[in-house]
Amino acid sequence: PTGKGWGQRAYPTPHHNEHANPNAGAGKVTANGINYHGGPVLLGTTNAYYIWYGNWANNTAKAILEDLAAHIGGSPYYNINTTYYDGSNRHVSNAVTFVKSTMDNYSKGTALTDANIQSIVASAINSGALPKDNNAVYFVLTSADVNETSGFCTQYCGWHTHASITGLGDIKYSFVGNPDRCPSACAAQATGPNGNAGADGMASIISHELEEAVTDPDLNAWYDRRGAENADKCAWTFGTTYATGNGALANM
């Protein structure tokens, strides 16, 4: 099957990606419409889980990105998603809880396939490192020495999908790579406002994939005629920003 959007490749597992930065040569979707296609949205509080894959020793990303997940719910930014609803007119809530994270020390090596990402998520749940949660998004966050071989840095910076995993039901999960591997493609600026350009680039990608996983969890709810989901519509457009002490631009 083919994942929605961008028309770049057929995915072994259907998923929808955040395209690499158009300033690095990728195209932009310009269609304005976004429509409901009948599928579910995530309702109530969405729980977020992180799987820190690879080597994150002495990296401030862990504190930065766990803080993001703990506070994005309730924010004016995330409130955008409450305009989306299901077939019973039940709206997405402006509520996210960061529940837990776990570490994965290269269980699948440094060259990951789409199937490996699903396996990493399933293993984290089946081992008890993370709980089974069907109203959640599980993020596989990879260190800069790890590649996702289906197109990280060249066709996408991150993606989300879902899968019916034996014994676990329908699990929503996301891959987010470290833009330190390819800053020109997956980071908006060379210096991040938190002093960690890779982590700050990942903050943008996590936010992108989280809101798409909530409004289009099974890839059959909200997207436009080209397959672009809500965060795709404003990808790489950051609105009003301010300069931080280190000269980087920032906003929520």
PDB file of C-alpha atoms in Angstrom:
ATOM      1  CA  PRO A   1       0.000   0.000   0.000  1.00  0.00           C
ATOM      2  CA  THR A   2       0.991   3.579  -0.511  1.00  0.00           C
ATOM      3  CA  GLY A   3       1.126   6.205   2.202  1.00  0.00           C
ATOM      4  CA  LYS A   4      -0.765   9.414   1.572  1.00  0.00           C
ATOM      5  CA  GLY A   5       0.980  12.534   0.512  1.00  0.00           C
ATOM      6  CA  TRP A   6       3.795  14.004  -1.491  1.00  0.00           C
ATOM      7  CA  GLY A   7       3.874  11.198  -4.059  1.00  0.00           C
ATOM      8  CA  GLN A   8       7.516  10.519  -3.366  1.00  0.00           C
ATOM      9  CA  ARG A   9       7.577   6.749  -2.903  1.00  0.00           C
ATOM     10  CA  ALA A  10       5.603   3.665  -1.984  1.00  0.00           C
ATOM     11  CA  TYR A  11       5.928   2.913   1.699  1.00  0.00           C
ATOM     12  CA  PRO A  12       6.322  -0.670   2.946  1.00  0.00           C
ATOM     13  CA  THR A  13       4.278   0.517   5.925  1.00  0.00           C
ATOM     14  CA  PRO A  14       1.719   3.230   5.163  1.00  0.00           C
ATOM     15  CA  HIS A  15       2.755   6.446   6.811  1.00  0.00           C
ATOM     16  CA  HIS A  16       2.639  10.148   6.282  1.00  0.00           C
ATOM     17  CA  ASN A  17       5.819  12.174   6.465  1.00  0.00           C
ATOM     18  CA  GLU A  18       7.037  15.657   7.174  1.00  0.00           C
ATOM     19  CA  HIS A  19       8.820  16.552   3.962  1.00  0.00           C
ATOM     20  CA  ALA A  20      12.374  17.788   4.115  1.00  0.00           C
ATOM     21  CA  ASN A  21      12.797  21.559   4.058  1.00  0.00           C
ATOM     22  CA  PRO A  22      11.643  22.955   0.687  1.00  0.00           C
ATOM     23  CA  ASN A  23      14.525  25.404   0.906  1.00  0.00           C
ATOM     24  CA  ALA A  24      16.755  22.371   0.466  1.00  0.00           C
ATOM     25  CA  GLY A  25      15.115  21.474  -2.829  1.00  0.00           C
ATOM     26  CA  ALA A  26      11.848  19.772  -1.820  1.00  0.00           C
ATOM     27  CA  GLY A  27       8.477  20.864  -3.157  1.00  0.00           C
ATOM     28  CA  LYS A  28       5.695  22.604  -1.216  1.00  0.00           C
ATOM     29  CA  VAL A  29       2.037  21.727  -1.228  1.00  0.00           C
ATOM     30  CA  THR A  30       0.022  24.783  -2.195  1.00  0.00           C
ATOM     31  CA  ALA A  31      -3.585  23.495  -2.229  1.00  0.00           C
ATOM     32  CA  ASN A  32      -5.637  25.159   0.508  1.00  0.00           C
ATOM     33  CA  GLY A  33      -8.481  22.736   1.189  1.00  0.00           C
ATOM     34  CA  ILE A  34      -8.421  20.154   3.966  1.00  0.00           C
ATOM     35  CA  ASN A  35     -11.355  17.811   4.311  1.00  0.00           C
ATOM     36  CA  TYR A  36     -12.708  15.063   6.541  1.00  0.00           C
ATOM     37  CA  HIS A  37     -12.650  11.542   5.097  1.00  0.00           C
ATOM     38  CA  GLY A  38     -14.592   9.671   7.799  1.00  0.00           C
ATOM     39  CA  GLY A  39     -11.855   8.140   9.935  1.00  0.00           C
ATOM     40  CA  PRO A  40     -11.308   8.528  13.686  1.00  0.00           C
ATOM     41  CA  VAL A  41      -9.409  11.230  15.547  1.00  0.00           C
ATOM     42  CA  LEU A  42      -7.793  10.820  18.966  1.00  0.00           C
ATOM     43  CA  LEU A  43     -10.184  12.080  21.638  1.00  0.00           C
ATOM     44  CA  GLY A  44      -9.641  13.252  25.192  1.00  0.00           C
ATOM     45  CA  THR A  45      -6.091  13.499  26.480  1.00  0.00           C
ATOM     46  CA  THR A  46      -3.450  12.179  24.097  1.00  0.00           C
ATOM     47  CA  ASN A  47      -0.582  10.433  25.861  1.00  0.00           C
ATOM     48  CA  ALA A  48       2.945  10.775  24.494  1.00  0.00           C
ATOM     49  CA  TYR A  49       5.781   8.291  24.948  1.00  0.00           C
ATOM     50  CA  TYR A  50       9.393   8.625  23.830  1.00  0.00           C
ATOM     51  CA  ILE A  51      11.810   5.871  22.851  1.00  0.00           C
ATOM     52  CA  TRP A  52      15.306   7.351  22.871  1.00  0.00           C
ATOM     53  CA  TYR A  53      17.076   5.207  20.309  1.00  0.00           C
ATOM     54  CA  GLY A  54      20.863   5.153  19.995  1.00  0.00           C
ATOM     55  CA  ASN A  55      23.338   7.291  21.930  1.00  0.00           C
ATOM     56  CA  TRP A  56      21.891  10.256  23.836  1.00  0.00           C
ATOM     57  CA  ALA A  57      24.605  10.492  26.496  1.00  0.00           C
ATOM     58  CA  ASN A  58      25.491  14.083  27.481  1.00  0.00           C
ATOM     59  CA  ASN A  59      22.868  15.438  25.067  1.00  0.00           C
ATOM     60  CA  THR A  60      20.483  18.121  26.323  1.00  0.00           C
ATOM     61  CA  ALA A  61      17.846  16.892  23.853  1.00  0.00           C
ATOM     62  CA  LYS A  62      16.288  14.634  26.467  1.00  0.00           C
ATOM     63  CA  ALA A  63      15.448  17.516  28.813  1.00  0.00           C
ATOM     64  CA  ILE A  64      14.398  19.857  25.990  1.00  0.00           C
ATOM     65  CA  LEU A  65      12.082  17.459  24.208  1.00  0.00           C
ATOM     66  CA  GLU A  66      10.519  15.889  27.273  1.00  0.00           C
ATOM     67  CA  ASP A  67       9.742  19.414  28.470  1.00  0.00           C
ATOM     68  CA  LEU A  68       8.083  20.101  25.107  1.00  0.00           C
ATOM     69  CA  ALA A  69       5.847  17.037  25.366  1.00  0.00           C
ATOM     70  CA  ALA A  70       4.950  17.893  28.954  1.00  0.00           C
ATOM     71  CA  HIS A  71       3.787  21.419  28.087  1.00  0.00           C
ATOM     72  CA  ILE A  72       2.515  21.466  24.504  1.00  0.00           C
ATOM     73  CA  GLY A  73      -0.953  20.428  25.683  1.00  0.00           C
ATOM     74  CA  GLY A  74      -2.978  23.466  26.714  1.00  0.00           C
ATOM     75  CA  SER A  75      -0.887  25.808  24.583  1.00  0.00           C
ATOM     76  CA  PRO A  76      -2.356  28.280  22.067  1.00  0.00           C
ATOM     77  CA  TYR A  77      -0.375  26.480  19.368  1.00  0.00           C
ATOM     78  CA  TYR A  78      -1.821  23.050  20.081  1.00  0.00           C
ATOM     79  CA  ASN A  79      -5.304  24.551  20.418  1.00  0.00           C
ATOM     80  CA  ILE A  80      -5.367  24.681  16.587  1.00  0.00           C
ATOM     81  CA  ASN A  81      -6.182  20.979  16.662  1.00  0.00           C
ATOM     82  CA  THR A  82      -9.490  21.437  18.484  1.00  0.00           C
ATOM     83  CA  THR A  83     -11.037  22.542  15.182  1.00  0.00           C
ATOM     84  CA  TYR A  84     -10.847  18.908  13.984  1.00  0.00           C
ATOM     85  CA  TYR A  85     -13.564  16.374  14.801  1.00  0.00           C
ATOM     86  CA  ASP A  86     -14.861  12.902  14.018  1.00  0.00           C
ATOM     87  CA  GLY A  87     -18.065  11.678  12.398  1.00  0.00           C
ATOM     88  CA  SER A  88     -19.976  12.195  15.656  1.00  0.00           C
ATOM     89  CA  ASN A  89     -18.792  15.828  15.879  1.00  0.00           C
ATOM     90  CA  ARG A  90     -16.482  15.032  18.802  1.00  0.00           C
ATOM     91  CA  HIS A  91     -13.572  17.438  18.732  1.00  0.00           C
ATOM     92  CA  VAL A  92      -9.897  16.886  19.495  1.00  0.00           C
ATOM     93  CA  SER A  93      -8.997  18.233  22.945  1.00  0.00           C
ATOM     94  CA  ASN A  94      -6.182  20.651  23.738  1.00  0.00           C
ATOM     95  CA  ALA A  95      -4.723  18.089  26.118  1.00  0.00           C
ATOM     96  CA  VAL A  96      -1.477  16.119  25.913  1.00  0.00           C
ATOM     97  CA  THR A  97       0.285  14.271  28.719  1.00  0.00           C
ATOM     98  CA  PHE A  98       3.904  13.170  28.516  1.00  0.00           C
ATOM     99  CA  VAL A  99       3.768   9.844  30.351  1.00  0.00           C
ATOM    100  CA  LYS A 100       7.119   8.107  30.106  1.00  0.00           C
ATOM    101  CA  SER A 101      10.277   7.518  28.103  1.00  0.00           C
ATOM    102  CA  THR A 102      12.643   4.597  27.690  1.00  0.00           C
ATOM    103  CA  MET A 103      16.053   4.004  26.154  1.00  0.00           C
ATOM    104  CA  ASP A 104      16.909   1.615  23.319  1.00  0.00           C
ATOM    105  CA  ASN A 105      20.623   0.950  22.879  1.00  0.00           C
ATOM    106  CA  TYR A 106      20.790   0.235  19.137  1.00  0.00           C
ATOM    107  CA  SER A 107      18.623  -2.913  19.279  1.00  0.00           C
ATOM    108  CA  LYS A 108      18.265  -2.768  15.478  1.00  0.00           C
ATOM    109  CA  GLY A 109      21.629  -1.210  14.642  1.00  0.00           C
ATOM    110  CA  THR A 110      22.228   2.149  12.985  1.00  0.00           C
ATOM    111  CA  ALA A 111      20.403   1.596   9.667  1.00  0.00           C
ATOM    112  CA  LEU A 112      16.671   1.285  10.356  1.00  0.00           C
ATOM    113  CA  THR A 113      13.850   0.296   8.031  1.00  0.00           C
ATOM    114  CA  ASP A 114      10.203   1.275   8.456  1.00  0.00           C
ATOM    115  CA  ALA A 115       9.565  -2.247   9.768  1.00  0.00           C
ATOM    116  CA  ASN A 116      12.363  -1.788  12.318  1.00  0.00           C
ATOM    117  CA  ILE A 117      10.629   1.303  13.698  1.00  0.00           C
ATOM    118  CA  GLN A 118       7.435  -0.667  14.293  1.00  0.00           C
ATOM    119  CA  SER A 119       9.445  -3.472  15.899  1.00  0.00           C
ATOM    120  CA  ILE A 120      11.203  -1.007  18.235  1.00  0.00           C
ATOM    121  CA  VAL A 121       7.823   0.305  19.395  1.00  0.00           C
ATOM    122  CA  ALA A 122       6.352  -3.185  19.838  1.00  0.00           C
ATOM    123  CA  SER A 123       9.399  -4.343  21.790  1.00  0.00           C
ATOM    124  CA  ALA A 124       9.238  -1.362  24.144  1.00  0.00           C
ATOM    125  CA  ILE A 125       5.606  -2.191  24.948  1.00  0.00           C
ATOM    126  CA  ASN A 126       5.939  -5.963  25.074  1.00  0.00           C
ATOM    127  CA  SER A 127       8.973  -5.752  27.370  1.00  0.00           C
ATOM    128  CA  GLY A 128       7.069  -3.567  29.820  1.00  0.00           C
ATOM    129  CA  ALA A 129       9.389  -0.600  29.301  1.00  0.00           C
ATOM    130  CA  LEU A 130       6.340   1.370  28.146  1.00  0.00           C
ATOM    131  CA  PRO A 131       2.664   0.589  28.779  1.00  0.00           C
ATOM    132  CA  LYS A 132       0.196  -0.432  26.095  1.00  0.00           C
ATOM    133  CA  ASP A 133      -1.858   2.651  25.288  1.00  0.00           C
ATOM    134  CA  ASN A 134      -4.270   2.932  22.370  1.00  0.00           C
ATOM    135  CA  ASN A 135      -4.907   6.665  22.912  1.00  0.00           C
ATOM    136  CA  ALA A 136      -1.276   7.593  22.563  1.00  0.00           C
ATOM    137  CA  VAL A 137       1.527   8.377  20.155  1.00  0.00           C
ATOM    138  CA  TYR A 138       4.853   6.567  20.592  1.00  0.00           C
ATOM    139  CA  PHE A 139       7.841   8.494  19.234  1.00  0.00           C
ATOM    140  CA  VAL A 140      11.045   6.753  18.154  1.00  0.00           C
ATOM    141  CA  LEU A 141      13.702   9.471  18.451  1.00  0.00           C
ATOM    142  CA  THR A 142      17.011   8.512  16.865  1.00  0.00           C
ATOM    143  CA  SER A 143      20.469   9.895  17.566  1.00  0.00           C
ATOM    144  CA  ALA A 144      22.432  11.549  14.769  1.00  0.00           C
ATOM    145  CA  ASP A 145      24.451   8.425  13.932  1.00  0.00           C
ATOM    146  CA  VAL A 146      21.262   6.524  13.045  1.00  0.00           C
ATOM    147  CA  ASN A 147      19.701   6.539   9.573  1.00  0.00           C
ATOM    148  CA  GLU A 148      16.159   5.586   8.510  1.00  0.00           C
ATOM    149  CA  THR A 149      16.861   4.013   5.162  1.00  0.00           C
ATOM    150  CA  SER A 150      13.520   4.694   3.459  1.00  0.00           C
ATOM    151  CA  GLY A 151      14.343   8.387   3.037  1.00  0.00           C
ATOM    152  CA  PHE A 152      15.355  10.266   6.189  1.00  0.00           C
ATOM    153  CA  CYS A 153      17.080  13.534   5.234  1.00  0.00           C
ATOM    154  CA  THR A 154      16.313  13.123   1.539  1.00  0.00           C
ATOM    155  CA  GLN A 155      12.539  12.646   1.397  1.00  0.00           C
ATOM    156  CA  TYR A 156      11.373  13.333   4.938  1.00  0.00           C
ATOM    157  CA  CYS A 157      12.440  14.469   8.406  1.00  0.00           C
ATOM    158  CA  GLY A 158       9.857  12.447  10.289  1.00  0.00           C
ATOM    159  CA  TRP A 159       6.649  10.508   9.816  1.00  0.00           C
ATOM    160  CA  HIS A 160       3.715   9.002  11.665  1.00  0.00           C
ATOM    161  CA  THR A 161       1.589   5.937  11.053  1.00  0.00           C
ATOM    162  CA  HIS A 162      -0.388   3.257  12.858  1.00  0.00           C
ATOM    163  CA  ALA A 163      -0.379  -0.532  12.902  1.00  0.00           C
ATOM    164  CA  SER A 164      -2.464  -3.339  14.315  1.00  0.00           C
ATOM    165  CA  ILE A 165       0.212  -5.121  16.333  1.00  0.00           C
ATOM    166  CA  THR A 166      -0.501  -8.631  17.635  1.00  0.00           C
ATOM    167  CA  GLY A 167      -1.692  -8.491  21.220  1.00  0.00           C
ATOM    168  CA  LEU A 168      -1.529  -4.698  21.362  1.00  0.00           C
ATOM    169  CA  GLY A 169      -4.328  -3.499  19.071  1.00  0.00           C
ATOM    170  CA  ASP A 170      -4.050  -0.351  16.972  1.00  0.00           C
ATOM    171  CA  ILE A 171      -0.886   1.525  17.963  1.00  0.00           C
ATOM    172  CA  LYS A 172      -0.023   5.018  16.704  1.00  0.00           C
ATOM    173  CA  TYR A 173       3.671   5.790  16.400  1.00  0.00           C
ATOM    174  CA  SER A 174       6.137   8.163  14.805  1.00  0.00           C
ATOM    175  CA  PHE A 175       9.732   8.283  13.653  1.00  0.00           C
ATOM    176  CA  VAL A 176      11.699  11.491  14.281  1.00  0.00           C
ATOM    177  CA  GLY A 177      15.350  11.610  13.297  1.00  0.00           C
ATOM    178  CA  ASN A 178      18.012  13.967  14.619  1.00  0.00           C
ATOM    179  CA  PRO A 179      18.508  16.876  12.164  1.00  0.00           C
ATOM    180  CA  ASP A 180      22.164  17.070  13.220  1.00  0.00           C
ATOM    181  CA  ARG A 181      22.542  14.369  10.567  1.00  0.00           C
ATOM    182  CA  CYS A 182      21.305  16.726   7.828  1.00  0.00           C
ATOM    183  CA  PRO A 183      20.740  20.249   9.160  1.00  0.00           C
ATOM    184  CA  SER A 184      20.170  21.846   5.751  1.00  0.00           C
ATOM    185  CA  ALA A 185      17.252  19.477   5.118  1.00  0.00           C
ATOM    186  CA  CYS A 186      15.655  19.095   8.547  1.00  0.00           C
ATOM    187  CA  ALA A 187      16.549  22.115  10.697  1.00  0.00           C
ATOM    188  CA  ALA A 188      15.251  25.628  10.093  1.00  0.00           C
ATOM    189  CA  GLN A 189      18.409  27.321  11.404  1.00  0.00           C
ATOM    190  CA  ALA A 190      21.984  26.435  12.274  1.00  0.00           C
ATOM    191  CA  THR A 191      21.716  27.666  15.866  1.00  0.00           C
ATOM    192  CA  GLY A 192      18.772  26.535  17.989  1.00  0.00           C
ATOM    193  CA  PRO A 193      17.153  28.743  20.657  1.00  0.00           C
ATOM    194  CA  ASN A 194      17.995  26.139  23.307  1.00  0.00           C
ATOM    195  CA  GLY A 195      21.599  25.881  22.131  1.00  0.00           C
ATOM    196  CA  ASN A 196      21.020  22.429  20.638  1.00  0.00           C
ATOM    197  CA  ALA A 197      20.194  22.707  16.937  1.00  0.00           C
ATOM    198  CA  GLY A 198      19.378  19.014  16.558  1.00  0.00           C
ATOM    199  CA  ALA A 199      16.985  18.979  19.483  1.00  0.00           C
ATOM    200  CA  ASP A 200      15.337  22.232  18.429  1.00  0.00           C
ATOM    201  CA  GLY A 201      14.827  20.830  14.941  1.00  0.00           C
ATOM    202  CA  MET A 202      13.311  17.709  16.478  1.00  0.00           C
ATOM    203  CA  ALA A 203      10.943  19.893  18.523  1.00  0.00           C
ATOM    204  CA  SER A 204       9.452  21.197  15.287  1.00  0.00           C
ATOM    205  CA  ILE A 205       9.156  17.707  13.796  1.00  0.00           C
ATOM    206  CA  ILE A 206       7.651  16.194  16.967  1.00  0.00           C
ATOM    207  CA  SER A 207       5.044  18.958  17.108  1.00  0.00           C
ATOM    208  CA  HIS A 208       4.269  18.350  13.442  1.00  0.00           C
ATOM    209  CA  GLU A 209       3.842  14.595  13.787  1.00  0.00           C
ATOM    210  CA  LEU A 210       1.948  14.795  17.083  1.00  0.00           C
ATOM    211  CA  GLU A 211      -0.822  16.991  15.748  1.00  0.00           C
ATOM    212  CA  GLU A 212      -1.120  14.960  12.563  1.00  0.00           C
ATOM    213  CA  ALA A 213      -1.272  11.704  14.523  1.00  0.00           C
ATOM    214  CA  VAL A 214      -4.120  13.183  16.594  1.00  0.00           C
ATOM    215  CA  THR A 215      -6.150  14.574  13.676  1.00  0.00           C
ATOM    216  CA  ASP A 216      -5.380  11.749  11.212  1.00  0.00           C
ATOM    217  CA  PRO A 217      -4.288   8.769  13.344  1.00  0.00           C
ATOM    218  CA  ASP A 218      -5.262   6.030  10.892  1.00  0.00           C
ATOM    219  CA  LEU A 219      -4.466   8.053   7.735  1.00  0.00           C
ATOM    220  CA  ASN A 220      -8.163   8.263   6.830  1.00  0.00           C
ATOM    221  CA  ALA A 221      -9.486  11.381   8.601  1.00  0.00           C
ATOM    222  CA  TRP A 222      -8.209  14.899   7.817  1.00  0.00           C
ATOM    223  CA  TYR A 223      -6.087  15.713   4.768  1.00  0.00           C
ATOM    224  CA  ASP A 224      -6.293  17.647   1.519  1.00  0.00           C
ATOM    225  CA  ARG A 225      -6.658  16.458  -2.077  1.00  0.00           C
ATOM    226  CA  ARG A 226      -2.910  15.900  -2.332  1.00  0.00           C
ATOM    227  CA  GLY A 227      -2.737  14.017   0.958  1.00  0.00           C
ATOM    228  CA  ALA A 228      -1.296  16.866   3.033  1.00  0.00           C
ATOM    229  CA  GLU A 229      -2.376  16.761   6.678  1.00  0.00           C
ATOM    230  CA  ASN A 230      -2.834  19.779   8.936  1.00  0.00           C
ATOM    231  CA  ALA A 231       0.813  20.292   9.906  1.00  0.00           C
ATOM    232  CA  ASP A 232       1.888  19.809   6.292  1.00  0.00           C
ATOM    233  CA  LYS A 233      -0.163  22.855   5.393  1.00  0.00           C
ATOM    234  CA  CYS A 234       2.166  25.117   7.366  1.00  0.00           C
ATOM    235  CA  ALA A 235       5.390  23.093   7.372  1.00  0.00           C
ATOM    236  CA  TRP A 236       8.498  25.308   7.504  1.00  0.00           C
ATOM    237  CA  THR A 237       6.329  28.387   8.125  1.00  0.00           C
ATOM    238  CA  PHE A 238       6.800  29.545  11.705  1.00  0.00           C
ATOM    239  CA  GLY A 239       4.787  32.743  12.037  1.00  0.00           C
ATOM    240  CA  THR A 240       5.899  35.489  14.404  1.00  0.00           C
ATOM    241  CA  THR A 241       9.300  34.853  15.986  1.00  0.00           C
ATOM    242  CA  TYR A 242      11.636  36.653  18.361  1.00  0.00           C
ATOM    243  CA  ALA A 243      15.419  36.587  18.768  1.00  0.00           C
ATOM    244  CA  THR A 244      16.854  34.698  21.736  1.00  0.00           C
ATOM    245  CA  GLY A 245      20.073  35.532  23.565  1.00  0.00           C
ATOM    246  CA  ASN A 246      22.186  33.364  21.260  1.00  0.00           C
ATOM    247  CA  GLY A 247      20.757  34.990  18.126  1.00  0.00           C
ATOM    248  CA  ALA A 248      18.441  32.131  17.192  1.00  0.00           C
ATOM    249  CA  LEU A 249      14.825  32.764  16.267  1.00  0.00           C
ATOM    250  CA  ALA A 250      12.113  31.191  18.407  1.00  0.00           C
ATOM    251  CA  ASN A 251       8.391  30.919  19.055  1.00  0.00           C
ATOM    252  CA  MET A 252       6.094  28.339  20.565  1.00  0.00           C
TER     253      MET A 252
END
